[in-house]
Coordinates of C-alpha atoms in Angstrom, one line a residue:
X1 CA -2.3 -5.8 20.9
X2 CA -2.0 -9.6 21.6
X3 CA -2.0 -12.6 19.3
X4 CA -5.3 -12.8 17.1
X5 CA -5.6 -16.6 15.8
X6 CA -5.1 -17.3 12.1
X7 CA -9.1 -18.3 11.0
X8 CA -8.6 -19.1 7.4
X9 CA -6.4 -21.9 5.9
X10 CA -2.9 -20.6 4.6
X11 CA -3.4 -19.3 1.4
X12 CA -2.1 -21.7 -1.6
X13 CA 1.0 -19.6 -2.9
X14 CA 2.0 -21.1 -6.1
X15 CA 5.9 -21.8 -6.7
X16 CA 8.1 -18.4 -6.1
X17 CA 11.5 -20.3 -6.5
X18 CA 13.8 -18.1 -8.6
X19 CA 11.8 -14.8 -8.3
X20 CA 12.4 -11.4 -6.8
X21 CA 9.8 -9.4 -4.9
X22 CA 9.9 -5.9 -3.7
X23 CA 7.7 -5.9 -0.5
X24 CA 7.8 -1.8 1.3
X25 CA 6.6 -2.1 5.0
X26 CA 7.4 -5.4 6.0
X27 CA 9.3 -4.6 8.8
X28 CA 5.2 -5.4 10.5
X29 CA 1.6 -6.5 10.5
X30 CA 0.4 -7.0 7.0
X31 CA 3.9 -6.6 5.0
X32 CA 5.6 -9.0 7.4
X33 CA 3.2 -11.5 6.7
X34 CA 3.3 -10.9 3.0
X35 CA 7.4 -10.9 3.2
X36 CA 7.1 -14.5 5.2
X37 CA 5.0 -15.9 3.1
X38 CA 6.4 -15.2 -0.2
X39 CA 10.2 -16.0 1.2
X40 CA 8.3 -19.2 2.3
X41 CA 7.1 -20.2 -1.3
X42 CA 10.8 -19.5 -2.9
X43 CA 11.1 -16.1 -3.2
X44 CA 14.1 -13.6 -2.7
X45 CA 12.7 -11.1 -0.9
X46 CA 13.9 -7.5 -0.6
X47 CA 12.1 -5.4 2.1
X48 CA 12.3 -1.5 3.2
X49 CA 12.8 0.0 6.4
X50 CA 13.9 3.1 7.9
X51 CA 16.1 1.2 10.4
X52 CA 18.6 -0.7 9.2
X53 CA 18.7 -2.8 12.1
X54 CA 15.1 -3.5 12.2
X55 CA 15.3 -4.8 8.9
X56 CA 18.3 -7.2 9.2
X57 CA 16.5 -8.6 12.5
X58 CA 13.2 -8.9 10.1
X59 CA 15.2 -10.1 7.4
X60 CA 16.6 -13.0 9.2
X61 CA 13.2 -13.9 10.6
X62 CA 11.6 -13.9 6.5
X63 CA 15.2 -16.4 5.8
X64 CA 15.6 -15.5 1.8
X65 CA 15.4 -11.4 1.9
X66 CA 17.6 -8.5 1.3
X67 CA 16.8 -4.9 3.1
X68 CA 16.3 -1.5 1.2
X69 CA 17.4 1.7 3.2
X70 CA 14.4 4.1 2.7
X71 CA 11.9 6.5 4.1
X72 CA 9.0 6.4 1.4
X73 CA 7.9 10.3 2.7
X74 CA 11.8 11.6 1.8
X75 CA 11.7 11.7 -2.0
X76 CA 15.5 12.1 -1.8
X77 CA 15.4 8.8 0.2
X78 CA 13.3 7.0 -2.6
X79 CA 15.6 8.2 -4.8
X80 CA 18.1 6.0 -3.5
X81 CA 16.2 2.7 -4.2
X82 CA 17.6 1.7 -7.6
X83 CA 21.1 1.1 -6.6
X84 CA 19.8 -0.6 -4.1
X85 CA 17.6 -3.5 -5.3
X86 CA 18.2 -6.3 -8.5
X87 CA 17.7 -5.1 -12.0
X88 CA 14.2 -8.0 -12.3
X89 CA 11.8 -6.9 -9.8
X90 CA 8.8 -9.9 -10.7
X91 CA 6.3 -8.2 -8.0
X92 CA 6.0 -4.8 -6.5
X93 CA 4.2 -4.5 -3.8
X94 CA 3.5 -1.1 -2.6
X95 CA 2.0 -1.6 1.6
X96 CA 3.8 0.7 3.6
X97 CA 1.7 3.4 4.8
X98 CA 1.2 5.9 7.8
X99 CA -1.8 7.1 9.6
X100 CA -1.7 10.3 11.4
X101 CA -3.2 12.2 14.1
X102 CA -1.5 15.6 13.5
X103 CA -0.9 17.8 10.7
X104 CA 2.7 17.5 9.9
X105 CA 4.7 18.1 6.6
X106 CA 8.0 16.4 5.0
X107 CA 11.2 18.9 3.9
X108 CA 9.3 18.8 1.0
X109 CA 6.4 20.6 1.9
X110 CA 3.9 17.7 1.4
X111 CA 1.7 16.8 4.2
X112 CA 3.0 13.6 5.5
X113 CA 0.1 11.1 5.3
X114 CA -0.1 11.9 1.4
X115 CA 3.5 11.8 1.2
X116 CA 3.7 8.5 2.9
X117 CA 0.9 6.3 1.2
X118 CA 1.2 8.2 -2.0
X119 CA 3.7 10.1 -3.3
X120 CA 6.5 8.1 -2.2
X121 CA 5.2 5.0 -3.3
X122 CA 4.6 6.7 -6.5
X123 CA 7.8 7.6 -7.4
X124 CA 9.4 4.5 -6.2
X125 CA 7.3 2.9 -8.8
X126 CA 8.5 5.2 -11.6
X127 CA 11.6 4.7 -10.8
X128 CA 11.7 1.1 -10.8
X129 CA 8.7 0.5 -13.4
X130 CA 11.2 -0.8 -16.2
X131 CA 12.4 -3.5 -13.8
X132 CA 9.3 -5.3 -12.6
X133 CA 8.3 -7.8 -15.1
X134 CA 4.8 -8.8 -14.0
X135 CA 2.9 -7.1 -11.1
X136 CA 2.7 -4.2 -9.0
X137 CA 0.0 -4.4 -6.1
X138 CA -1.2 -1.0 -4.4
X139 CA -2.6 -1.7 -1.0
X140 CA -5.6 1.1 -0.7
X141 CA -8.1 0.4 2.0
X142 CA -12.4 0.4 2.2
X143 CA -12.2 4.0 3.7
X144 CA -10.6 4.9 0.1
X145 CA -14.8 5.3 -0.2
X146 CA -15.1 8.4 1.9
X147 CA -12.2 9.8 0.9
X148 CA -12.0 12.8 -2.2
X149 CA -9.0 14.1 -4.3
X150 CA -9.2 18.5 -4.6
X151 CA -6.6 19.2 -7.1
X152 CA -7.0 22.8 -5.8
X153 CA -5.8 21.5 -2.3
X154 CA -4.6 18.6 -2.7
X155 CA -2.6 18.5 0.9
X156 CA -5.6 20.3 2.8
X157 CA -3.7 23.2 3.6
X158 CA -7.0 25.2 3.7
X159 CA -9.1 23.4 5.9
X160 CA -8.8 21.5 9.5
X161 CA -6.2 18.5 9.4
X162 CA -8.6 15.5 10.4
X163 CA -6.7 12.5 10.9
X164 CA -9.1 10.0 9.4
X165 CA -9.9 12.1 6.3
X166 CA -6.3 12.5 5.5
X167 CA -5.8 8.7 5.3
X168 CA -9.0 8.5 3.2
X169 CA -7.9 11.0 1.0
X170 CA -4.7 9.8 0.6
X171 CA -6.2 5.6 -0.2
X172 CA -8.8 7.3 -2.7
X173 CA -5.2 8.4 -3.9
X174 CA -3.7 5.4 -4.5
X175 CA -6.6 3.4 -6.1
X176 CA -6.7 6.8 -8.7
X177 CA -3.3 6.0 -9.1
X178 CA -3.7 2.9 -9.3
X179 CA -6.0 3.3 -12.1
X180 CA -4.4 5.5 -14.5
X181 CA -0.8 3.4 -13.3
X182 CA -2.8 0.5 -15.7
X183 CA -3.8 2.7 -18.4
X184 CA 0.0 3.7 -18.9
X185 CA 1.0 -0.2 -18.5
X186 CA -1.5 -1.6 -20.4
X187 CA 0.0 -3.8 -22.8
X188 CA 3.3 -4.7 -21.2
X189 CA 2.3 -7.8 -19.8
X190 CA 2.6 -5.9 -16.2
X191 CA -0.4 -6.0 -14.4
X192 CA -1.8 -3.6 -11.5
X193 CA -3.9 -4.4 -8.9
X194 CA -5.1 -3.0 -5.9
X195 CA -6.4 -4.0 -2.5
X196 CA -8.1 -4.0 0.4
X197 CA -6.9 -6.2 3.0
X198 CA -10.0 -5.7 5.3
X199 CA -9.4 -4.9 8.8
X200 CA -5.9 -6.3 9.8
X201 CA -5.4 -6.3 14.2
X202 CA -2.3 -4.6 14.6
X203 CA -0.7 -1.1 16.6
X204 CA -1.8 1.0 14.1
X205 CA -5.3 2.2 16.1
X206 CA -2.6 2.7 19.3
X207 CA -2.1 6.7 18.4
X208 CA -4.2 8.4 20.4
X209 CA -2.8 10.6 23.4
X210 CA -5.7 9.6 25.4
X211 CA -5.1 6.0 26.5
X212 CA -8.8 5.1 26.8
X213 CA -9.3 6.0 23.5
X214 CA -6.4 3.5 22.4
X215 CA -8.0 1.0 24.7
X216 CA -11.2 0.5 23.1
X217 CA -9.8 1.0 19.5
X218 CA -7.6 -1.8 20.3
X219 CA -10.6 -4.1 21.6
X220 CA -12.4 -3.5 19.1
X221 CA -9.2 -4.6 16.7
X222 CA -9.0 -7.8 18.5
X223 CA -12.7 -8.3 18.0
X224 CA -13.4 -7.6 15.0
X225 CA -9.9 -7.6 12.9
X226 CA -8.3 -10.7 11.7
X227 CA -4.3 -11.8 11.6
X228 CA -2.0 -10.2 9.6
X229 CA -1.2 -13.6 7.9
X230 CA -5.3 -14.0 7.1
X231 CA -4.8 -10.1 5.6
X232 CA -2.0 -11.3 3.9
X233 CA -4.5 -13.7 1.3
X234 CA -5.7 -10.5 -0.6
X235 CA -2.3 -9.3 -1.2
X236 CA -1.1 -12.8 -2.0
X237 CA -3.8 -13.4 -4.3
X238 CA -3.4 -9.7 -6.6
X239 CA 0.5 -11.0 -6.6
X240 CA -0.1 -14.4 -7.9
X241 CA -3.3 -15.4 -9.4
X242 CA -3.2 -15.8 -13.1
X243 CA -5.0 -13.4 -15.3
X244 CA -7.6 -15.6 -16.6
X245 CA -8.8 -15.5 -12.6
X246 CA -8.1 -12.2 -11.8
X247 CA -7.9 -9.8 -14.9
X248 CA -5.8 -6.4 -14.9
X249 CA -7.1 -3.8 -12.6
X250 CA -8.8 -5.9 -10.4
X251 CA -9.6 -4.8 -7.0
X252 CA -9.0 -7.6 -3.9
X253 CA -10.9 -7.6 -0.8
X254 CA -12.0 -10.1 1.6
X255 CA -15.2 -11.8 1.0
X256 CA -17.2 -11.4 4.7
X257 CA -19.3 -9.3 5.9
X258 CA -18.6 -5.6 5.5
X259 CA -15.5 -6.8 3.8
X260 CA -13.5 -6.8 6.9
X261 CA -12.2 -10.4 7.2
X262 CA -12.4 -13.6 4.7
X263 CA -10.8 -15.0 2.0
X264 CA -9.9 -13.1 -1.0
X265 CA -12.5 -12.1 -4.1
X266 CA -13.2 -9.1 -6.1
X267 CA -15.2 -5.8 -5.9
X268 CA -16.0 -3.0 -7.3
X269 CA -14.4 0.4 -6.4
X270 CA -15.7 3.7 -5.9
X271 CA -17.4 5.6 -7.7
X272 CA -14.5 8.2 -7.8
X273 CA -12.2 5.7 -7.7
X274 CA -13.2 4.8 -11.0
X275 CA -12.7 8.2 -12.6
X276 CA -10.4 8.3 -15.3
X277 CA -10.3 11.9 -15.7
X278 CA -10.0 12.3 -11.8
X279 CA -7.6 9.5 -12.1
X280 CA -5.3 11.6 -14.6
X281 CA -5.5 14.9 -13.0
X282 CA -4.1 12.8 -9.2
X283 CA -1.2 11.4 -11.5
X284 CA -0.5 14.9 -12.9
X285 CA -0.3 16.0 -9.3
X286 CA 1.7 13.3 -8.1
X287 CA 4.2 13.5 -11.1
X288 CA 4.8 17.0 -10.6
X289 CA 5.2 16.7 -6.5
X290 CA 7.6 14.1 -6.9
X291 CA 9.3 15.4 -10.5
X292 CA 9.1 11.4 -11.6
X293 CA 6.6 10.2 -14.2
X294 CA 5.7 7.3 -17.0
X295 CA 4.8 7.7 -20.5
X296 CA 1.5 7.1 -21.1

């Protein structure tokens, strides 16, 4: 991809001595950044991979971080988390994700891109809900938008498997999550936030099998998408700014045009994002896909 320039100042991370945070996908891009620069303002800083040797190398780079063994679409592999991680989590933050050309489908019998950005995420959370004391951040995406949730089909398995449309569906997924995930944690003094981090350069638009098709999506990356560590300020800001500036359930994105680059602010979601009946009926799915759930 090559090096894009950092454009923005570097966010101003208050004081993370003494605190643990749960960072999935940092092993690149966007979760790398968000590892570096919370081990950078004190944190202890416990990041997933599925390659143990990936992770200690990425681990060393970060400086204060542990690694967790894990593969978020192998529900028996997120089941393994707990004994894995401290029992005070203060931040979750749920990044790792997949995007996939071709219909695939985990032991499990869940299409993978849903089982990736969703599920597994989802029941990690469960499962380590009673630990975090104070924020859980869900990285969605703009293209949450175009996406839709068909509790009748919820892994497409009756229509043509479109790459792009399965990663929509599965973001509207984790902002409906997102959504009802407050509702059940309202009044704990745990917030949940979600975010768009705009469009971050990185490998991810490098899947094509036709080269020239990777070619221009990674041009157009370089052009138009910004560092990983300027990405990093929306995530950075839903972990750490104080409720009187950004209230429960707030939705981060950056603040230029089209919402693809720029500091952090706040926005509204979609329409269908905003569904709390929709919003229910995704978490019944999820909880009974995964077999892990939270009273409400």
């Amino acid at each position: 991809l090559g090096r894009v320039s950092n454009r923005i100042a570097a966010y101003p991370m208050p004081d993370q001595t003494g605190r643990n945070w749960l960072v999935t996908g940092a092993t690149h891009g966007l979760g790398h950044a968000v590892a570096r620069a919370a081990a950078a303002a004190g944190t202890y800083v416990w990041i997933t991979t599925r390659s143990d040797g990936l992770g200690a190398r990425v681990a060393d780079e970060v400086g204060a971080a542990g690694i967790v063994s894990v593969d978020l679409s192998d529900l028996d592999s997120v089941r393994g988390v707990p004994v894995q991680v401290p029992d005070r989590i203060d931040v979750l933050v749920n990044n790792a994700g997949t995007f996939e050309l071709r219909r695939s489908v985990t032991d499990a019998g869940h299409e993978r891109t849903v089982a990736t950005n969703v599920l597994g995420p989802f029941a990690l959370t469960n499962l380590l809900a009673d630990r975090v004391t104070e924020r859980i951040v869900l990285v969605a995406s703009g293209a949450h938008r175009a996406g839709r949730f068909d509790p009748a089909d919820p892994h497409g398995r009756r229509r043509r498997f479109v790459g792009p449309r399965a990663y929509a569906d599965s973001k509207l997924g984790v902002m409906l999550w997102g959504l009802e995930l407050g509702r059940r944690l309202r009044g704990t003094g745990r917030a949940v936030q979600s975010v768009h981090p705009g469009w971050v350069a990185s490998n991810m638009p490098n899947r094509s099998t036709i080269q020239a098709l990777n070619d221009a999506a990674m041009w157009l990356s370089r052009r138009v998408g910004q560092s990983p560590a300027d990405a990093a300020h929306t995530v950075l800001h839903a972990a750490t700014a104080p409720p009187d500036v950004l209230p429960p359930g707030s939705h981060v994105l950056p603040a230029g045009r089209f919402h693809w680059s720029g500091p952090p602010t706040t926005g509204p979601r979609s329409r269908a994002a905003a569904d709390p009946l929709l919003a229910r009926r995704f978490w019944d799915f999820a909880a009974r896909e995964t077999g892990t759930d939270l009273r409400s």
